[in-house]
C-alpha cells in the first residue's frame, strides 16, 4: 500500500488527506505504528496543506500508540493536536482518557477531562466509564465515589447509572457491594423507587444481597413518599433475609407509622429495637413528637413522653417545648402551661424558646392577661427575652 502511495506522483496523482488517512489506517492495522507516526508528521509538515491531518487522522495513530503501550508518544501527539488548534470531539477525548486509564496514568486522564470540559466538550457515559475503570485498577475508591456522584448530580445522568454497571461488567470489572450502594442510594435519595428496586435486582443477579444500608435508604425513601405499607413489607423482607436493622431503619419505620396513626405498631417496633440492642435517644423520640404535633395529634405526642419515661430515656427541654407547642396548636393552652410545672418537677429549667412558645400560644388564643403574667414570670426567673420574643408579643397583641 505504501509503495503505491509513493508512486502516485509518477501517475500524475497528488496525495490528499483521504489517501494519506487510508494509508495511515492500513499501517496502524498492520501494527506498523512507527511508520504511521512518521507519515503523520510528514502530513503535518506538508507546505501546501493538501494532506493536513484532521482529528480523525490523529485519533487513529493515537489509538494505535496506546495499543502498543507507547503512552508518552500517544500523549505527546494529543498535546500536539491541541497546540495545532485542532478541534476534538468527545470520541477523541475518550480515546485519550481510556488509553491513559488503561496504563494507570489516571492523573493525566483527569487533566484531559478538565481540558475537555474547558473546551466545552461535554463528557458522556463512556468518559466516566473509562475513568472509573482507571480508578478501580489503581484502587482509588474515593475517586470512584466522586465520579459516580458527579454523574447522578448532573441533569439526566441518573438514567445512565444502570448502563454504567453493565458497561463495567462488559469491560471485565465486577461491581462490588460498595459500588452498588452508591448507585442505589443515588436513585433512592431522588425518590426514584422503581429504579432503586431495579438495582436491587441487579445486585442479586451478581450474587450480592442488599445490606442494611440499601434497605435503610429504600425504607427512608418510602417513608418520605408516604408509602408506609411498602415500608413494612421491606422491613419484613429484610428480617427474613437475616439483615439486622439499624437505628436508621427503625427511625424511618416508626416515623412513618406515627404519621398514619399506627402508634401501637410503632411501640412494638421500639421494643423490638430494645431487644436487638438498638437504643433510640431523646432526639429520636422528640422527632416523633414533633411529627405527631404537626398532624394535630397532641395526645399521642403526650404518650411518647410517658413512653420515654417507661423505657428510661429522659425527656429534655426541647422535648417538652415540642409538646407545649403541640398543645398550643390544638388550643390546649392550660395543658401546655401545666407542662412548665412538670418540667420544674423533673429538674428541667424552661428556656426562652419554651416560654416563647407558650407566650405565642396565649396570644393566639386571645389570653393576653395570661401572656402578660407569663412574661413577668420570665423576667422574675432571670430568663431574658430576646428580639424574637418581643416581636412575637407585639405582633400578636396588635391583633387585639
Coordinates of C-alpha atoms in Angstrom, one line a residue:
X1 CA 0.0 0.0 0.0
X2 CA 2.8 2.4 0.9
X3 CA 4.6 1.6 -2.4
X4 CA 1.5 2.6 -4.3
X5 CA 1.2 5.7 -2.3
X6 CA 4.8 6.7 -3.0
X7 CA 4.4 6.1 -6.8
X8 CA 1.2 8.2 -7.0
X9 CA 3.1 11.3 -8.4
X10 CA 4.5 9.2 -11.2
X11 CA 1.0 8.7 -12.5
X12 CA 0.2 12.4 -12.1
X13 CA -1.8 11.9 -8.9
X14 CA -1.2 14.2 -5.8
X15 CA -1.8 12.5 -2.4
X16 CA -4.6 14.2 -0.5
X17 CA -5.8 13.8 3.1
X18 CA -8.1 10.9 2.1
X19 CA -5.4 8.9 0.6
X20 CA -3.0 9.7 3.4
X21 CA -5.5 8.8 6.0
X22 CA -6.3 5.5 4.2
X23 CA -2.6 4.6 4.3
X24 CA -2.3 5.6 7.9
X25 CA -5.2 3.3 8.9
X26 CA -3.6 0.5 6.9
X27 CA -0.2 0.9 8.6
X28 CA -1.9 1.0 12.0
X29 CA -3.9 -2.1 11.2
X30 CA -0.6 -3.9 10.4
X31 CA 0.8 -2.6 13.7
X32 CA 3.4 -0.5 11.8
X33 CA 2.7 2.4 14.1
X34 CA 6.2 4.0 13.9
X35 CA 5.7 4.3 10.1
X36 CA 2.2 5.7 10.6
X37 CA 3.6 8.2 13.1
X38 CA 6.3 9.3 10.6
X39 CA 3.7 9.7 7.9
X40 CA 1.6 11.8 10.2
X41 CA 4.5 14.1 10.9
X42 CA 5.1 14.4 7.1
X43 CA 1.4 15.3 6.6
X44 CA 1.6 17.9 9.4
X45 CA 4.7 19.5 7.9
X46 CA 3.4 19.5 4.3
X47 CA 3.6 23.0 3.0
X48 CA 0.7 23.1 0.5
X49 CA -1.9 21.9 3.0
X50 CA -3.3 19.2 0.8
X51 CA -2.6 16.5 3.4
X52 CA -3.2 18.4 6.6
X53 CA -4.2 15.8 9.2
X54 CA -7.6 16.2 11.0
X55 CA -8.8 14.9 14.4
X56 CA -9.7 11.5 12.8
X57 CA -6.2 11.0 11.5
X58 CA -4.6 11.9 14.8
X59 CA -7.1 9.7 16.7
X60 CA -6.2 6.7 14.5
X61 CA -2.5 7.0 15.3
X62 CA -3.0 7.9 19.0
X63 CA -5.2 4.8 19.5
X64 CA -2.6 2.6 17.9
X65 CA 0.2 4.1 20.0
X66 CA -1.8 3.3 23.1
X67 CA -2.5 -0.2 21.8
X68 CA 1.3 -0.7 21.5
X69 CA 1.9 0.6 25.0
X70 CA 3.6 3.8 23.8
X71 CA 1.8 6.1 26.2
X72 CA 4.2 9.0 26.1
X73 CA 4.2 9.2 22.3
X74 CA 0.4 9.0 22.3
X75 CA 0.0 11.7 25.0
X76 CA 2.5 14.0 23.2
X77 CA 0.7 13.6 20.0
X78 CA -2.5 14.6 21.8
X79 CA -0.8 17.7 23.1
X80 CA 0.4 18.5 19.5
X81 CA -3.2 18.3 18.3
X82 CA -4.2 20.9 20.9
X83 CA -1.3 23.1 20.0
X84 CA -2.2 22.9 16.4
X85 CA -5.7 24.2 17.2
X86 CA -7.4 21.0 16.0
X87 CA -11.0 20.8 17.5
X88 CA -11.5 17.5 19.3
X89 CA -14.9 15.8 19.9
X90 CA -15.9 13.6 22.8
X91 CA -14.8 10.4 20.9
X92 CA -11.2 11.7 20.6
X93 CA -11.1 12.8 24.2
X94 CA -12.5 9.4 25.3
X95 CA -9.8 7.7 23.3
X96 CA -7.1 9.6 25.2
X97 CA -8.7 9.2 28.6
X98 CA -9.3 5.4 28.0
X99 CA -5.7 4.9 26.9
X100 CA -4.3 6.8 29.9
X101 CA -6.5 4.9 32.3
X102 CA -5.6 1.5 31.0
X103 CA -2.0 2.3 31.7
X104 CA -3.0 3.6 35.2
X105 CA -2.0 7.2 34.2
X106 CA -5.1 8.3 36.0
X107 CA -3.8 11.8 37.0
X108 CA -3.1 12.6 33.3
X109 CA -6.5 11.3 32.4
X110 CA -8.1 13.7 34.9
X111 CA -6.1 16.5 33.3
X112 CA -7.5 15.6 29.9
X113 CA -11.0 15.5 31.3
X114 CA -10.5 19.1 32.7
X115 CA -9.2 20.2 29.3
X116 CA -12.2 18.6 27.7
X117 CA -14.6 20.5 29.9
X118 CA -12.7 23.8 29.5
X119 CA -13.1 23.4 25.7
X120 CA -16.8 23.0 26.1
X121 CA -16.9 19.3 25.2
X122 CA -19.4 17.5 27.5
X123 CA -18.3 14.1 29.0
X124 CA -20.6 11.2 28.4
X125 CA -21.1 7.8 30.0
X126 CA -18.0 6.4 28.2
X127 CA -15.9 9.1 29.6
X128 CA -16.9 8.3 33.2
X129 CA -16.6 4.5 32.5
X130 CA -13.0 4.9 31.4
X131 CA -12.2 7.0 34.4
X132 CA -13.9 4.7 36.8
X133 CA -12.1 1.7 35.2
X134 CA -8.8 3.5 35.8
X135 CA -9.7 4.3 39.4
X136 CA -10.7 0.7 40.1
X137 CA -7.4 -0.5 38.6
X138 CA -5.5 1.9 40.7
X139 CA -7.5 1.1 43.9
X140 CA -8.7 4.7 44.2
X141 CA -12.1 4.1 45.7
X142 CA -12.7 7.6 46.8
X143 CA -12.4 8.9 43.3
X144 CA -14.9 6.2 42.1
X145 CA -17.4 7.6 44.6
X146 CA -16.7 11.2 43.4
X147 CA -17.2 10.4 39.7
X148 CA -20.4 8.5 40.4
X149 CA -21.7 11.4 42.5
X150 CA -20.9 13.7 39.6
X151 CA -22.9 11.5 37.3
X152 CA -26.1 11.5 39.3
X153 CA -25.7 15.2 40.2
X154 CA -25.7 16.1 36.6
X155 CA -29.1 16.6 34.8
X156 CA -30.2 13.3 33.2
X157 CA -27.1 11.4 34.3
X158 CA -29.1 9.2 36.7
X159 CA -30.6 7.3 33.7
X160 CA -27.0 6.3 32.7
X161 CA -26.1 4.6 36.0
X162 CA -27.6 1.1 35.3
X163 CA -25.9 1.3 31.9
X164 CA -22.7 2.1 33.6
X165 CA -22.9 -1.0 35.7
X166 CA -23.5 -3.1 32.6
X167 CA -20.5 -1.4 30.9
X168 CA -18.3 -2.1 33.9
X169 CA -19.2 -5.8 33.6
X170 CA -18.6 -5.7 29.8
X171 CA -15.2 -4.3 30.5
X172 CA -14.3 -7.1 32.9
X173 CA -15.0 -5.1 36.1
X174 CA -17.3 -6.7 38.6
X175 CA -19.2 -4.1 40.6
X176 CA -19.0 -4.9 44.3
X177 CA -21.3 -4.2 47.1
X178 CA -19.8 -0.7 47.6
X179 CA -20.4 0.3 44.0
X180 CA -24.0 -0.9 44.1
X181 CA -24.6 1.0 47.3
X182 CA -23.5 4.3 45.6
X183 CA -25.7 3.7 42.6
X184 CA -28.7 2.5 44.6
X185 CA -28.5 5.4 47.1
X186 CA -28.4 7.9 44.1
X187 CA -31.8 6.6 43.0
X188 CA -33.4 6.2 46.4
X189 CA -32.5 9.7 47.6
X190 CA -34.1 11.1 44.4
X191 CA -37.3 9.2 45.3
X192 CA -36.8 7.1 42.1
X193 CA -38.1 4.0 43.8
X194 CA -38.7 1.8 40.7
X195 CA -35.1 2.4 39.5
X196 CA -33.8 1.7 43.0
X197 CA -35.7 -1.6 43.0
X198 CA -34.1 -2.4 39.7
X199 CA -30.7 -2.0 41.3
X200 CA -31.8 -4.5 44.0
X201 CA -32.5 -7.0 41.2
X202 CA -29.1 -6.3 39.6
X203 CA -27.3 -6.8 42.9
X204 CA -28.9 -10.2 43.2
X205 CA -28.1 -11.1 39.7
X206 CA -24.4 -10.5 40.6
X207 CA -24.7 -12.7 43.7
X208 CA -24.9 -9.8 46.1
X209 CA -27.6 -9.4 48.6
X210 CA -28.9 -5.9 49.7
X211 CA -27.4 -4.9 53.0
X212 CA -28.6 -2.7 55.9
X213 CA -27.5 0.5 54.1
X214 CA -29.5 -0.5 51.0
X215 CA -32.6 -1.3 53.0
X216 CA -32.3 1.7 55.2
X217 CA -32.1 4.1 52.2
X218 CA -35.0 2.5 50.5
X219 CA -37.2 2.4 53.6
X220 CA -36.4 6.0 54.3
X221 CA -37.3 7.0 50.7
X222 CA -40.6 5.1 51.0
X223 CA -41.4 6.8 54.3
X224 CA -40.8 10.2 52.8
X225 CA -43.2 9.3 50.0
X226 CA -45.9 8.2 52.5
X227 CA -45.7 4.5 51.4
X228 CA -45.9 3.1 54.9
X229 CA -47.3 -0.4 53.9
X230 CA -44.4 -0.8 51.4
X231 CA -42.1 0.2 54.2
X232 CA -43.4 -2.6 56.5
X233 CA -43.1 -5.1 53.7
X234 CA -39.5 -4.2 53.0
X235 CA -38.7 -4.3 56.7
X236 CA -40.2 -7.9 56.9
X237 CA -38.2 -8.9 53.8
X238 CA -35.1 -7.5 55.4
X239 CA -35.7 -9.6 58.6
X240 CA -36.4 -12.7 56.5
X241 CA -33.1 -12.3 54.7
X242 CA -31.2 -12.1 58.0
X243 CA -30.2 -8.4 57.7
X244 CA -30.2 -6.8 61.2
X245 CA -32.0 -3.4 61.2
X246 CA -30.1 -0.3 62.5
X247 CA -31.3 3.0 64.0
X248 CA -31.9 4.5 60.5
X249 CA -34.3 1.7 59.5
X250 CA -36.2 1.7 62.8
X251 CA -36.4 5.5 62.8
X252 CA -37.9 5.6 59.2
X253 CA -40.4 2.9 60.1
X254 CA -41.5 4.4 63.4
X255 CA -41.8 7.9 61.9
X256 CA -43.9 6.5 59.0
X257 CA -46.2 4.6 61.3
X258 CA -46.8 7.6 63.5
X259 CA -47.9 9.7 60.6
X260 CA -50.7 7.2 59.7
X261 CA -51.9 6.8 63.3
X262 CA -50.4 3.4 64.0
X263 CA -48.7 4.3 67.3
X264 CA -49.3 0.8 68.7
X265 CA -47.3 -0.8 65.9
X266 CA -44.7 1.9 66.4
X267 CA -44.4 1.0 70.1
X268 CA -43.9 -2.7 69.2
X269 CA -41.0 -1.7 66.9
X270 CA -39.4 0.4 69.6
X271 CA -39.5 -2.5 72.0
X272 CA -38.1 -4.7 69.2
X273 CA -35.2 -2.1 68.9
X274 CA -34.5 -2.6 72.6
X275 CA -34.5 -6.4 72.2
X276 CA -31.9 -6.1 69.4
X277 CA -29.7 -3.7 71.4
X278 CA -30.6 -0.6 69.4
X279 CA -31.1 2.2 71.8
X280 CA -33.0 5.2 70.5
X281 CA -32.1 8.5 72.1
X282 CA -34.1 11.6 73.1
X283 CA -33.7 13.1 69.6
X284 CA -35.4 10.0 68.1
X285 CA -38.4 10.4 70.4
X286 CA -38.6 14.2 70.1
X287 CA -38.7 13.9 66.3
X288 CA -41.7 11.5 66.6
X289 CA -43.4 14.0 68.9
X290 CA -42.8 16.8 66.5
X291 CA -44.3 14.9 63.6
X292 CA -47.3 14.0 65.7
X293 CA -47.8 17.6 66.9
X294 CA -47.7 18.8 63.3
X295 CA -50.5 16.4 62.5
X296 CA -52.5 17.8 65.4
X297 CA -52.3 14.6 67.3
X298 CA -51.0 16.0 70.6
X299 CA -52.4 13.3 72.8
X300 CA -50.3 10.7 71.0
X301 CA -47.3 13.1 71.4
X302 CA -48.0 13.2 75.1
X303 CA -48.0 9.4 75.2
X304 CA -44.5 9.5 73.7
X305 CA -43.2 11.4 76.8
X306 CA -44.8 8.8 79.0
X307 CA -43.3 6.0 76.9
X308 CA -39.8 7.6 77.1
X309 CA -40.0 7.6 80.9
X310 CA -41.0 3.9 80.9
X311 CA -38.1 2.9 78.8
X312 CA -35.6 5.1 80.7
X313 CA -35.0 7.9 78.1
X314 CA -35.2 11.2 79.9
X315 CA -37.1 14.0 78.0
X316 CA -35.2 17.2 77.7
X317 CA -36.2 20.9 77.4
X318 CA -36.7 20.5 73.6
X319 CA -39.0 17.5 74.1
X320 CA -41.2 19.5 76.5
X321 CA -41.1 22.6 74.3
X322 CA -42.3 20.5 71.3
X323 CA -45.2 19.1 73.4
X324 CA -46.1 22.6 74.6
X325 CA -46.2 23.8 71.0
X326 CA -48.4 20.9 70.1
X327 CA -50.9 21.7 72.9
X328 CA -50.9 25.4 71.9
X329 CA -51.5 24.5 68.3
X330 CA -54.5 22.4 69.4
X331 CA -55.8 25.3 71.5
X332 CA -55.0 23.5 74.8
X333 CA -53.0 26.3 76.4
X334 CA -54.0 25.2 80.0
X335 CA -52.4 21.8 79.4
X336 CA -49.4 23.5 77.8
X337 CA -49.0 25.7 80.9
X338 CA -49.1 22.7 83.2
X339 CA -46.0 21.3 81.4
X340 CA -43.9 24.2 82.7
X341 CA -44.6 22.9 86.3
X342 CA -43.9 19.3 85.2
X343 CA -40.5 20.4 83.8
X344 CA -39.5 22.1 87.1
X345 CA -40.6 18.9 89.0
X346 CA -38.3 16.7 86.9
X347 CA -35.4 19.1 87.2
X348 CA -35.6 20.9 83.9
X349 CA -35.4 24.7 83.6
X350 CA -37.7 26.2 80.9
X351 CA -35.6 28.4 78.5
X352 CA -36.5 31.4 76.3
X353 CA -37.8 29.1 73.5
X354 CA -40.1 27.2 75.9
X355 CA -41.5 30.4 77.4
X356 CA -41.8 32.0 73.9
X357 CA -43.8 29.0 72.6
X358 CA -46.4 29.3 75.4
X359 CA -46.5 33.1 75.1
X360 CA -47.3 32.8 71.4
X361 CA -50.0 30.2 72.3
X362 CA -51.6 32.5 74.8
X363 CA -51.6 35.5 72.4
X364 CA -53.1 33.4 69.6
X365 CA -55.8 32.3 71.9
X366 CA -56.6 35.9 72.9
X367 CA -55.4 35.2 76.5
X368 CA -53.5 38.5 76.9
X369 CA -53.6 38.5 80.7
X370 CA -52.1 35.1 80.9
X371 CA -49.4 36.1 78.4
X372 CA -48.6 39.2 80.4
X373 CA -48.3 37.2 83.6
X374 CA -46.1 34.6 81.9
X375 CA -43.9 37.4 80.5
X376 CA -43.4 38.8 84.0
X377 CA -42.6 35.3 85.3
X378 CA -39.9 35.0 82.7
X379 CA -38.3 38.2 83.9
X380 CA -38.6 37.2 87.6
X381 CA -36.8 33.9 86.9
X382 CA -34.0 35.6 85.0
X383 CA -35.0 34.4 81.5
X384 CA -34.2 37.4 79.4
X385 CA -36.5 37.7 76.3
X386 CA -34.8 38.4 73.0
X387 CA -35.9 40.3 70.0
X388 CA -37.8 37.4 68.6
X389 CA -39.9 37.1 71.8
X390 CA -40.7 40.9 71.8
X391 CA -41.6 40.8 68.2
X392 CA -43.9 37.8 68.7
X393 CA -45.7 39.6 71.6
X394 CA -46.1 42.8 69.7
X395 CA -47.3 41.2 66.5
X396 CA -49.8 39.1 68.3
X397 CA -51.1 41.9 70.6
X398 CA -51.6 44.1 67.5
X399 CA -54.5 41.8 66.6
X400 CA -56.3 42.9 69.7

